[in-house]
XYZ file of N, CA and C in Angstrom:
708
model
N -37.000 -22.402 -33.940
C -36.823 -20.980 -33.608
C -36.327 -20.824 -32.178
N -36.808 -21.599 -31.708
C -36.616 -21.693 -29.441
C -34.723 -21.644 -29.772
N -34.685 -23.073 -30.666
C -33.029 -23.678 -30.361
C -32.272 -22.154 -31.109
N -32.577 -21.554 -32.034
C -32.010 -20.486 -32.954
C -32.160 -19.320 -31.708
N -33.139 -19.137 -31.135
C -33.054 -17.808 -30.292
C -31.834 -18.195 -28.771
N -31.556 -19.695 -28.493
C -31.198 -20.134 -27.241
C -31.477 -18.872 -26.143
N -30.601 -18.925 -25.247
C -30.788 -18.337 -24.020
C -31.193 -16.576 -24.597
N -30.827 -16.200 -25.808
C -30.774 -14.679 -25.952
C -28.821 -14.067 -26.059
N -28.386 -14.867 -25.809
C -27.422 -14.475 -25.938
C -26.238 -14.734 -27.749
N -26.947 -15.152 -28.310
C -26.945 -15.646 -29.264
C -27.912 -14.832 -30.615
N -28.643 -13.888 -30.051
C -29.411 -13.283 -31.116
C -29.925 -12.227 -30.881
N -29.848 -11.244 -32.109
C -29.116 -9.702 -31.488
C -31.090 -9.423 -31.685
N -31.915 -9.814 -32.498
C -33.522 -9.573 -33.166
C -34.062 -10.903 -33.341
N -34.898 -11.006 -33.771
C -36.078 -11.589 -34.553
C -36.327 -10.852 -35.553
N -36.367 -10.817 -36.897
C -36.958 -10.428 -38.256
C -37.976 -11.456 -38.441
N -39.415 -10.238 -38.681
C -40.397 -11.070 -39.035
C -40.880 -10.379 -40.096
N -41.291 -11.071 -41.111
C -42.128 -10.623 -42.685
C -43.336 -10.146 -42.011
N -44.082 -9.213 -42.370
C -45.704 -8.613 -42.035
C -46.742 -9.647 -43.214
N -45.841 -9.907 -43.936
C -46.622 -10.313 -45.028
C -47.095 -12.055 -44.325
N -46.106 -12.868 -43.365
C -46.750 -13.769 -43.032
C -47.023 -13.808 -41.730
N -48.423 -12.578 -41.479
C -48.911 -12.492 -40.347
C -49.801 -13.333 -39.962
N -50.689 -13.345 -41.369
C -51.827 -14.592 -40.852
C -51.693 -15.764 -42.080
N -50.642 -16.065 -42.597
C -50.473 -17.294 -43.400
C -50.485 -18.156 -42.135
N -50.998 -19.181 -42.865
C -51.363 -20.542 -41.674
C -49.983 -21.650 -41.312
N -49.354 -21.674 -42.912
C -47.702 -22.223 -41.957
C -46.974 -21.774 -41.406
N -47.190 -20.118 -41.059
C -46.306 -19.339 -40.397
C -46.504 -19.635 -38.848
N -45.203 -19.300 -38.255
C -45.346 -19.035 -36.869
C -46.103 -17.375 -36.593
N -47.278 -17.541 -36.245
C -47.974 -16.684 -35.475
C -46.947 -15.285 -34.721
N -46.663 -14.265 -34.986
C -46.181 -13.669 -34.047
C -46.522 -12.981 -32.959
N -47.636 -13.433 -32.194
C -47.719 -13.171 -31.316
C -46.645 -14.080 -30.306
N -46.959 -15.293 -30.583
C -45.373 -16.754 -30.313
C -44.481 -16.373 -30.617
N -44.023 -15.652 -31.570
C -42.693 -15.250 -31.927
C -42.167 -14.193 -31.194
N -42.927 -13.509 -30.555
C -42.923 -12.703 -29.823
C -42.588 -13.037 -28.270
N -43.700 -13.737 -27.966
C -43.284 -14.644 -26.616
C -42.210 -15.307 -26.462
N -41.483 -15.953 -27.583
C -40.289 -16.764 -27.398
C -39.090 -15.622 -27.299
N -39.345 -14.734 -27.914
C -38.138 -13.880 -28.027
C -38.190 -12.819 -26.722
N -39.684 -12.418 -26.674
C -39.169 -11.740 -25.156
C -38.480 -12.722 -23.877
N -39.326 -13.902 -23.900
C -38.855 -14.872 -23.098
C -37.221 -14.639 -22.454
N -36.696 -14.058 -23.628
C -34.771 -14.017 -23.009
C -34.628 -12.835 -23.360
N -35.184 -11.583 -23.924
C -35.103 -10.128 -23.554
C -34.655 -9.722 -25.347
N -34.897 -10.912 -26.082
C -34.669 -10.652 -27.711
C -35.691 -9.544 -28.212
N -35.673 -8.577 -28.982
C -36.724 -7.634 -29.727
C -37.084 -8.608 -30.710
N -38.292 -8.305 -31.411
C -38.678 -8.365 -32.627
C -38.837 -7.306 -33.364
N -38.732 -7.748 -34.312
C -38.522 -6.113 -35.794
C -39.213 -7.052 -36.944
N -40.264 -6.083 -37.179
C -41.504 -6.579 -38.430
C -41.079 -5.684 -39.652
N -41.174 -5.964 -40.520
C -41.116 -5.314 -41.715
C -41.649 -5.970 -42.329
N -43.004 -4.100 -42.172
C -44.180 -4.157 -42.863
C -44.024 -2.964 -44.159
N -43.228 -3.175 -44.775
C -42.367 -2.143 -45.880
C -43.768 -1.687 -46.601
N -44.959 -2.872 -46.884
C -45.877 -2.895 -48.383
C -47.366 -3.173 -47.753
N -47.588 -3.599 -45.865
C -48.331 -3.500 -45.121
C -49.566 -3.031 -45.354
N -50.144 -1.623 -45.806
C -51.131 -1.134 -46.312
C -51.816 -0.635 -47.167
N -52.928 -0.850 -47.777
C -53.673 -0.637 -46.432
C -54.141 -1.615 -45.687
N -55.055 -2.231 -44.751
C -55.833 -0.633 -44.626
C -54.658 0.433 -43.042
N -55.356 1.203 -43.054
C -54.508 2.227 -42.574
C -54.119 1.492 -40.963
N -54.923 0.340 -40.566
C -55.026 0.274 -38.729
C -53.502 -0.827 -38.843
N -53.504 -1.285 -39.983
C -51.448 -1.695 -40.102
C -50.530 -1.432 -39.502
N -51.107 0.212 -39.558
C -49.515 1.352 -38.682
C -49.596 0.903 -36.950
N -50.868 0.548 -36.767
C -50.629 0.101 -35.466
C -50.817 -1.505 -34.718
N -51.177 -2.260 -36.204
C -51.789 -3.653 -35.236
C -50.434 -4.503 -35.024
N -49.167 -4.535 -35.448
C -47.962 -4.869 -35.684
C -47.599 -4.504 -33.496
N -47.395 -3.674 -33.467
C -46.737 -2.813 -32.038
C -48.087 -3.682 -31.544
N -49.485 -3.343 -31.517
C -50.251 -4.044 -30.624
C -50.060 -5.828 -30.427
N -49.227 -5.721 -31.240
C -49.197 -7.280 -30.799
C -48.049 -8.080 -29.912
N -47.536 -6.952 -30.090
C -46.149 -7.326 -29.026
C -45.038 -6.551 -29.743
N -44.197 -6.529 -31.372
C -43.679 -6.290 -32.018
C -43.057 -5.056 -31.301
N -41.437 -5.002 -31.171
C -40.401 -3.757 -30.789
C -40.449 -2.934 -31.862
N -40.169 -3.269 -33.059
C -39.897 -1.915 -33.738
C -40.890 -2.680 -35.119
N -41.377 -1.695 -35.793
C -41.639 -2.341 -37.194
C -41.553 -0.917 -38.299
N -41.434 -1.606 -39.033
C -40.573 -0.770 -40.716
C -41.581 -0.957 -42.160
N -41.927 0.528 -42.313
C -42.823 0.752 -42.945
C -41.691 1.473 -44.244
N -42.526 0.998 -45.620
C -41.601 2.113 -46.708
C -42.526 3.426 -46.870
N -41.792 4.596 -46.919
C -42.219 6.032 -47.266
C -43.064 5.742 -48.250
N -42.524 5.167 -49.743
C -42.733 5.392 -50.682
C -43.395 4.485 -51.617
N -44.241 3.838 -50.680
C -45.395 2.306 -51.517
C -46.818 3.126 -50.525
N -47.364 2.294 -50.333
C -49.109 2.826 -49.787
C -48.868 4.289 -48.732
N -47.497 5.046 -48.461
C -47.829 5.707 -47.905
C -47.370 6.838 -48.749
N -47.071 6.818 -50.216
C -47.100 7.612 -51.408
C -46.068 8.438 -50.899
N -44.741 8.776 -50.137
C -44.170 9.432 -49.977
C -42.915 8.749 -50.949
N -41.609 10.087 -50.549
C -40.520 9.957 -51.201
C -39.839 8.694 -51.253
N -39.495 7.913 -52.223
C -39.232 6.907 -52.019
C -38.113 6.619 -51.408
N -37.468 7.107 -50.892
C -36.083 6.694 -49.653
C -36.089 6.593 -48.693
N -37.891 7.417 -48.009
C -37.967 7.591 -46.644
C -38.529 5.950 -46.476
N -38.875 6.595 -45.060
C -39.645 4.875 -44.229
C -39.953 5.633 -42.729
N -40.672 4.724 -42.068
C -40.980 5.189 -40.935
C -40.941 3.883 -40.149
N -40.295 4.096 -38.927
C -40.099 3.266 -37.852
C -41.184 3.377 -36.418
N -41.821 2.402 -36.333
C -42.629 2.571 -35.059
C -41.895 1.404 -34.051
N -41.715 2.051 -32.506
C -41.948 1.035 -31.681
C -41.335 1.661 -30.156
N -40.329 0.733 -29.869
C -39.627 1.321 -28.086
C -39.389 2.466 -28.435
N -39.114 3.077 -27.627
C -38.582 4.469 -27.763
C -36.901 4.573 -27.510
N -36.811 3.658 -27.130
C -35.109 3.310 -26.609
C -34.344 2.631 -28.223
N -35.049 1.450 -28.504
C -34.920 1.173 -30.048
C -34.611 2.600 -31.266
N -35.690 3.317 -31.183
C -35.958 3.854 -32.147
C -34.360 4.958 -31.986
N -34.475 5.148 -30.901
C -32.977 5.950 -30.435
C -31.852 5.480 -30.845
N -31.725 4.185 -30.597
C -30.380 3.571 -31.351
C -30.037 3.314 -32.550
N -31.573 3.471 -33.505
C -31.432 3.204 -34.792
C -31.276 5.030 -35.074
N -31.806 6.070 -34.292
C -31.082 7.156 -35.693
C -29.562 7.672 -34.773
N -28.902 6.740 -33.761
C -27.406 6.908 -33.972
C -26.790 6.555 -35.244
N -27.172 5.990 -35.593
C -26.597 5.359 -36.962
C -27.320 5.760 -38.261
N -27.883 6.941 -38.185
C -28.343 7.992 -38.915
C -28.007 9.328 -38.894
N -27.866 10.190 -39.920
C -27.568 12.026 -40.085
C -27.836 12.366 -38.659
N -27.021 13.470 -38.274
C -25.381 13.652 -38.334
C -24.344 12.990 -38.291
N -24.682 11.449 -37.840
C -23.870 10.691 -37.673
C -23.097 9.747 -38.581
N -21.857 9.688 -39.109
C -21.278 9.591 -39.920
C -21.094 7.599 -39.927
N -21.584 7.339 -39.594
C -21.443 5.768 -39.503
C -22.076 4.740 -39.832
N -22.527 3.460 -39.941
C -23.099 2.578 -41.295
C -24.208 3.032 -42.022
N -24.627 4.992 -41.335
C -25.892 4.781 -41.580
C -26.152 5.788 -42.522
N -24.360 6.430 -43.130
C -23.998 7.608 -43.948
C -24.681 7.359 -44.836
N -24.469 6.011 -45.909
C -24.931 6.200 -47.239
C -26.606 6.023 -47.296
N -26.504 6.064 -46.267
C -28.740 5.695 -46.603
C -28.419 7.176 -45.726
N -28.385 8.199 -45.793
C -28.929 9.584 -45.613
C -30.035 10.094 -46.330
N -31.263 10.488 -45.334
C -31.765 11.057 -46.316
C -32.044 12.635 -45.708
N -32.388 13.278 -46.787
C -32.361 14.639 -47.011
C -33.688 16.049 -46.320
N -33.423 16.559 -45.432
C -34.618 17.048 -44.823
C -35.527 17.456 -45.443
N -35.185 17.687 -46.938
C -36.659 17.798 -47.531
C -37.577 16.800 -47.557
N -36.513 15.325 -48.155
C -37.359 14.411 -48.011
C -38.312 14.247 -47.011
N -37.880 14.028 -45.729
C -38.093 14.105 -44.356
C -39.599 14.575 -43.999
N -39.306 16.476 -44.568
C -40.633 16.629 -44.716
C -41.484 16.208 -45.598
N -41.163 15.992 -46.874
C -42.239 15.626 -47.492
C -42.623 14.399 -46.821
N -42.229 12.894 -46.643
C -42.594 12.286 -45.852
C -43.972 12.611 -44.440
N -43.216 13.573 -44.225
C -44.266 13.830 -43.104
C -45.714 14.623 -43.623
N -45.351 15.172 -44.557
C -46.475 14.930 -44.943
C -47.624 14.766 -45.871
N -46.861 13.583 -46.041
C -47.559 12.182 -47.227
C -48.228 11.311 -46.146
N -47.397 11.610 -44.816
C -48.049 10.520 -43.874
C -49.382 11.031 -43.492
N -49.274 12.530 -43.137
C -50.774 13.202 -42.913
C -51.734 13.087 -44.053
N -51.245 12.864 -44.569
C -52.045 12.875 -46.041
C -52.709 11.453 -46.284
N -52.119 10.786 -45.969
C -52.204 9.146 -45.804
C -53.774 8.752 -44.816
N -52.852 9.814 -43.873
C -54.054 8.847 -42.161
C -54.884 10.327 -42.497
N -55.304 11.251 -43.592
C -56.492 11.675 -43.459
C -57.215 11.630 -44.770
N -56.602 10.288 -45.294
C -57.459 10.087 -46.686
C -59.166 9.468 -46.459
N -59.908 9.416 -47.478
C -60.769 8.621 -47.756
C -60.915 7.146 -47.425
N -60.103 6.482 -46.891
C -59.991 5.143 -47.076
C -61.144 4.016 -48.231
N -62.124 4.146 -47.658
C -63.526 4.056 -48.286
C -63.505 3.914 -49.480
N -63.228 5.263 -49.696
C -63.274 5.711 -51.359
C -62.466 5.256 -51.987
N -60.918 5.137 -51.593
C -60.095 4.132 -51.752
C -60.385 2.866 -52.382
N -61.057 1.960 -51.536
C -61.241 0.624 -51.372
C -62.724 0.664 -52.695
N -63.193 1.558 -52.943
C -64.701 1.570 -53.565
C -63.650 1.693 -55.296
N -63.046 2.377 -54.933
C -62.366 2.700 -56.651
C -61.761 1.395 -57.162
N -60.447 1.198 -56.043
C -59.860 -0.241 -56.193
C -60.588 -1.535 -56.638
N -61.970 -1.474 -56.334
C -63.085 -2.650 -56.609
C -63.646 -2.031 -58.164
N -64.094 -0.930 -58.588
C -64.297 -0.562 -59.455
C -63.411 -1.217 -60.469
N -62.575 -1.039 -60.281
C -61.321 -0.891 -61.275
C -61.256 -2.303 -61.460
N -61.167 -3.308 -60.595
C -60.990 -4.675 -60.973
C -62.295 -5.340 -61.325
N -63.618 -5.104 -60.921
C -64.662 -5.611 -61.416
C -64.961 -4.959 -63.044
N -64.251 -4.464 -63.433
C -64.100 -3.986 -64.919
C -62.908 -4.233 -65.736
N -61.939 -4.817 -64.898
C -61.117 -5.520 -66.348
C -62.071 -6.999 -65.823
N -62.043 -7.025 -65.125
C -63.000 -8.503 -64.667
C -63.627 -9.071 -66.041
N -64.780 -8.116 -65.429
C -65.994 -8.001 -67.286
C -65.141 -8.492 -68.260
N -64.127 -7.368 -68.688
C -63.390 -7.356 -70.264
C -62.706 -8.681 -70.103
N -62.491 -9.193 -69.501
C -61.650 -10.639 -69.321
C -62.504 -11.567 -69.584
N -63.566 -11.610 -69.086
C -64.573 -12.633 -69.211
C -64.394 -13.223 -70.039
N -65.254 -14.965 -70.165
C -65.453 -15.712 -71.908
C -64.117 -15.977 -72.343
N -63.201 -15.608 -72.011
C -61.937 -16.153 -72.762
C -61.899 -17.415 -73.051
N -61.991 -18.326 -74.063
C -60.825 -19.297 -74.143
C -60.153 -19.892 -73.542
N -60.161 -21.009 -72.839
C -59.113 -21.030 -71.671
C -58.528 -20.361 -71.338
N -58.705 -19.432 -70.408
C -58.668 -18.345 -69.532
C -59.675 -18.739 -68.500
N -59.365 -18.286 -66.893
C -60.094 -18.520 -66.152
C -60.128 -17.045 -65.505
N -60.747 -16.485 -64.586
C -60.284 -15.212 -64.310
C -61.086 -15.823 -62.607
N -60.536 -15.378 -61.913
C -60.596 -15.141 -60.325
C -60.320 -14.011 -59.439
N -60.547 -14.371 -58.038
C -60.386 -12.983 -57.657
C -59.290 -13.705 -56.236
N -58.118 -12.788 -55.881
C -57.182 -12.842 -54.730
C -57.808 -12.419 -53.573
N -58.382 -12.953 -52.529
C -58.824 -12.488 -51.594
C -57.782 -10.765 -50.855
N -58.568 -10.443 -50.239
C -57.576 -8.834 -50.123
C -56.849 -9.596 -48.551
N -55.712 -9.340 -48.260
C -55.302 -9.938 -46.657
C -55.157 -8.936 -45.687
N -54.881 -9.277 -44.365
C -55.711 -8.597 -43.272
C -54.802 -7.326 -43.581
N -53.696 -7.281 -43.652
C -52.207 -6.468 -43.806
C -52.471 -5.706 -45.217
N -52.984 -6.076 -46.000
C -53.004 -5.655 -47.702
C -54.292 -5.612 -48.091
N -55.427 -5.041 -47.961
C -56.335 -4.923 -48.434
C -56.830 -4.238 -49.416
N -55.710 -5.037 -50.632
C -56.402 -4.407 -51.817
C -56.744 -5.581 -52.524
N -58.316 -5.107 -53.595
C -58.600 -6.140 -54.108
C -57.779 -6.675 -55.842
N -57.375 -7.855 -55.721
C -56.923 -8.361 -57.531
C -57.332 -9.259 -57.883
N -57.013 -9.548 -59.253
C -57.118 -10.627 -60.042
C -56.786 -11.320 -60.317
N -56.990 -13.170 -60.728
C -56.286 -13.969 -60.811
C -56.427 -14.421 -62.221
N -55.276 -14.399 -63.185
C -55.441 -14.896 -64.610
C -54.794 -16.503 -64.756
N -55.888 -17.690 -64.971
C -55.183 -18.685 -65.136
C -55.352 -19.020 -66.607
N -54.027 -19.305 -66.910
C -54.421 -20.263 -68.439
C -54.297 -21.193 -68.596
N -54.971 -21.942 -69.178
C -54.634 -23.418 -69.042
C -53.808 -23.770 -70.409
N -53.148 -24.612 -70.471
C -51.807 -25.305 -70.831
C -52.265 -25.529 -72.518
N -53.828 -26.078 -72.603
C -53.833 -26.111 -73.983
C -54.301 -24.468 -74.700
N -54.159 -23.500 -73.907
C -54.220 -22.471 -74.791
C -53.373 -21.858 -76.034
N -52.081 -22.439 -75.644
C -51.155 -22.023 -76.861
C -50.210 -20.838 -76.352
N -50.811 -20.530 -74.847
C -50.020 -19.387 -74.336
C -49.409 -20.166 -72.861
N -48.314 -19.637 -72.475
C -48.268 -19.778 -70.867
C -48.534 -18.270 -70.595
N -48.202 -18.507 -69.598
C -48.080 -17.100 -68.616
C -47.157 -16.407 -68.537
N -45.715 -17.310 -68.534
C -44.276 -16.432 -68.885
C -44.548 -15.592 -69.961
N -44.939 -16.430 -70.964
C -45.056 -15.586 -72.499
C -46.071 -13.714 -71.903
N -46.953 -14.641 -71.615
C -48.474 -13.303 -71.648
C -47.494 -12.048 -70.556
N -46.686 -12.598 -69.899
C -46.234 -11.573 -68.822
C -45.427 -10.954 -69.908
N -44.573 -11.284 -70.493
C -43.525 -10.880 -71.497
C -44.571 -10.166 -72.510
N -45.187 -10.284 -73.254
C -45.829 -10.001 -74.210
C -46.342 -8.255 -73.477
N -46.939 -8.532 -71.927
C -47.859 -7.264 -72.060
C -46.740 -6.099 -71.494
N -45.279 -6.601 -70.857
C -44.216 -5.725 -70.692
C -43.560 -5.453 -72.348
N -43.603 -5.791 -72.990
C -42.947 -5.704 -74.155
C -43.824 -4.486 -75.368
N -44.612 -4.370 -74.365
C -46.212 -3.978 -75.803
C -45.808 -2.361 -75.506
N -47.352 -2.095 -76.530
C -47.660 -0.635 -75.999
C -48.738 0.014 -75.784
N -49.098 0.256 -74.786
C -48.051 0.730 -73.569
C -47.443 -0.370 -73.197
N -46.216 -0.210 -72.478
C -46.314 -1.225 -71.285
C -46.903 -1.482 -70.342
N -47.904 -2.818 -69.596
C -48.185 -3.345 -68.475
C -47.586 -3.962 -67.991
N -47.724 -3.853 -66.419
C -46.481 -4.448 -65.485
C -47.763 -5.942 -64.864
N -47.756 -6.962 -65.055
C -48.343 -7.713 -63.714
C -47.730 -8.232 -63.143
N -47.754 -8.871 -62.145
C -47.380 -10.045 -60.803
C -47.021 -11.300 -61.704
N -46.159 -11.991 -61.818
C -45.961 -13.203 -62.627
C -46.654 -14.102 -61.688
N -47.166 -15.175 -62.267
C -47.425 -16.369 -61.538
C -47.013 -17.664 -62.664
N -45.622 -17.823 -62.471
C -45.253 -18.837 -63.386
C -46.051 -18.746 -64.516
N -45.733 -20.608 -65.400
C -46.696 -21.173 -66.788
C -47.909 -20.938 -66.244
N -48.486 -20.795 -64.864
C -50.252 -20.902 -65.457
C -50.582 -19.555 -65.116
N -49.804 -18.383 -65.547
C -50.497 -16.978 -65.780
C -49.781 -16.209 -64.828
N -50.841 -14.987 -64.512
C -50.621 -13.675 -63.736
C -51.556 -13.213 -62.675
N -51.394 -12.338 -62.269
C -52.285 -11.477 -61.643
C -51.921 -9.882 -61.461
N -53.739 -9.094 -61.442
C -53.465 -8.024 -61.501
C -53.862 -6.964 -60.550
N -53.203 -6.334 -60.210
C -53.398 -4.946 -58.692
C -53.378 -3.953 -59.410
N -54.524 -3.159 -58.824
C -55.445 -2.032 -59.263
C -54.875 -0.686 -58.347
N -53.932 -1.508 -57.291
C -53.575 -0.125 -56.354
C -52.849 0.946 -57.057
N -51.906 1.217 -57.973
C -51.355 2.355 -58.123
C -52.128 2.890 -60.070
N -53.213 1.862 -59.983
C -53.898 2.818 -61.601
C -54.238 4.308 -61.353
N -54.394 4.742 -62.601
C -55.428 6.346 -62.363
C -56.984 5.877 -62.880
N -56.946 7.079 -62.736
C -58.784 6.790 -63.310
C -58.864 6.452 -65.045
N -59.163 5.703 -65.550
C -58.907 5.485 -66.570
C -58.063 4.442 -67.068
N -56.899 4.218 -66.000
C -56.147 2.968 -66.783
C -56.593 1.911 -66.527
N -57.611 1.550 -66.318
C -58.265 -0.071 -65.808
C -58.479 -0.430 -67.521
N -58.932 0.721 -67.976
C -59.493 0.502 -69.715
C -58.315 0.149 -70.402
N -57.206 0.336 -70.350
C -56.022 0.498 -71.203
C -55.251 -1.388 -70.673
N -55.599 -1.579 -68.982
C -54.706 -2.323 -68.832
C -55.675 -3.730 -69.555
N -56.839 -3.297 -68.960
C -57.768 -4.452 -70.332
C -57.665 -4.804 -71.015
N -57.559 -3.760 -72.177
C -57.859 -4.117 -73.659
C -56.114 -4.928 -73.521
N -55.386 -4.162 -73.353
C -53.971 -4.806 -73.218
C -53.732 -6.094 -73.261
N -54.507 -6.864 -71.902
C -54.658 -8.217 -71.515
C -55.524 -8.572 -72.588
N -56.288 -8.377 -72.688
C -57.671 -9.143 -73.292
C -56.933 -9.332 -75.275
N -55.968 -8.536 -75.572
C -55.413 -8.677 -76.857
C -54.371 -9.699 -76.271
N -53.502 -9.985 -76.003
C -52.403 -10.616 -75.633
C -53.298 -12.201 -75.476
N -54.406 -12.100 -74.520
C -54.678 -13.702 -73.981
C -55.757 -14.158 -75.359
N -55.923 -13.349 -76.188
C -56.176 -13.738 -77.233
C -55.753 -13.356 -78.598
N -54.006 -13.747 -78.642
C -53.293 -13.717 -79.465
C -52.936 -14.991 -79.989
N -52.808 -15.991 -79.141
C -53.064 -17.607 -79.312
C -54.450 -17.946 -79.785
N -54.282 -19.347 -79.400
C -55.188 -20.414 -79.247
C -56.250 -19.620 -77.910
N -55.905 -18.957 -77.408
C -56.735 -18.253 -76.309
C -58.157 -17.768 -76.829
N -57.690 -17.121 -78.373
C -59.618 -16.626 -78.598
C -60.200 -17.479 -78.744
């Protein structure tokens, strides 16, 4: 990264994923940070899928980070075109030259002042939610397809730790090889059904499942769903 950033004259940013803030083979960005101010380089985080929990919007900038990039329209439930930019104030200036009124790379991503407002306030809506209650439902919801999963058949069921950036809690579905199912299949099977369920693929040995955008009630539906599918094989 030192030889890729050289003197600074050679590199206009740093792009860093939020998502490998605290993975352990990652470079740390607080270092990534240091190397790049070192020759007067910014860093730019994009934390598009970041939260919750809500202290996201700011632990990114507390760490050194110039600008970081949040999506409108994932954990902060707004319009999906918007986004919100935190950081310099000089940065943030140069990025809406190249935004409405201004007719230049930044025409076709225009977005629309309604959006705008609604955005603004999905964001109030956001930083004066429940959090709590949030996090209490999200656990609900997965300690109950949990249950219905149980006992399977080769099936293993686990849980994804929540990460510092993403703290929501999921599930881990493994199958093992002599079930008669992979996981490609079971992913295919529960998009194909009805209803449709969407999960996270995790290759031949299964899936996993996030509870963040259910309603009250679909934890039951996405269950029975799974729990028919992983015992459509050799699984019961």
């Amino acid at each position: 990264m030192r030889a890729a950033i050289g003197d600074g004259t050679r590199a206009a940013a740093v792009f860093y994923l939020g998502k490998n803030f605290r993975k352990p083979k990652s470079v740390p960005l607080e270092q990534a940070v240091a190397m790049a101010h070192a020759v007067d380089v910014p860093v730019i985080v994009d934390a598009a899928s970041e939260c919750p929990p809500v202290s996201t919007l700011t632990r990114f900038t507390e760490a050194g980070a110039d600008l970081v990039i949040f999506s409108g329209g994932k954990s902060l439930q707004g319009p999906q075109s918007t986004g919100l930019i935190i950081g310099r104030k000089e940065l943030i200036s140069a990025c809406a030259v190249n935004g409405t009124p201004f007719a230049t790379v930044g025409r076709p991503m225009k977005v629309s002042r309604e959006e705008i407002l609604a955005f603004i306030k999905a964001l109030e809506i956001y930083l004066n939610r429940d959090h709590a209650a949030d996090a209490a439902r999200w656990e609900g919801k997965v300690r109950y397809i949990e249950a219905k999963l149980a006992g399977i058949s080769y099936v293993s069921i686990s849980r994804i730790d929540p990460e510092e950036t993403y703290a929501v809690p999921q599930l881990k579905v493994t199958i093992d090889p002599e079930a008669g199912l992979t996981g490609d299949d079971a992913v295919k099977s529960l998009l194909d059904g009805s209803p449709r369920i969407v999960v996270q693929e995790r290759g031949e040995e299964g899936f996993s499942i996030n509870p963040h955008n259910l309603q009250d009630g679909q934890e039951r539906i996405v269950a029975e769903r799974c729990r028919e599918v992983l015992t459509s094989g050799r699984a019961g």
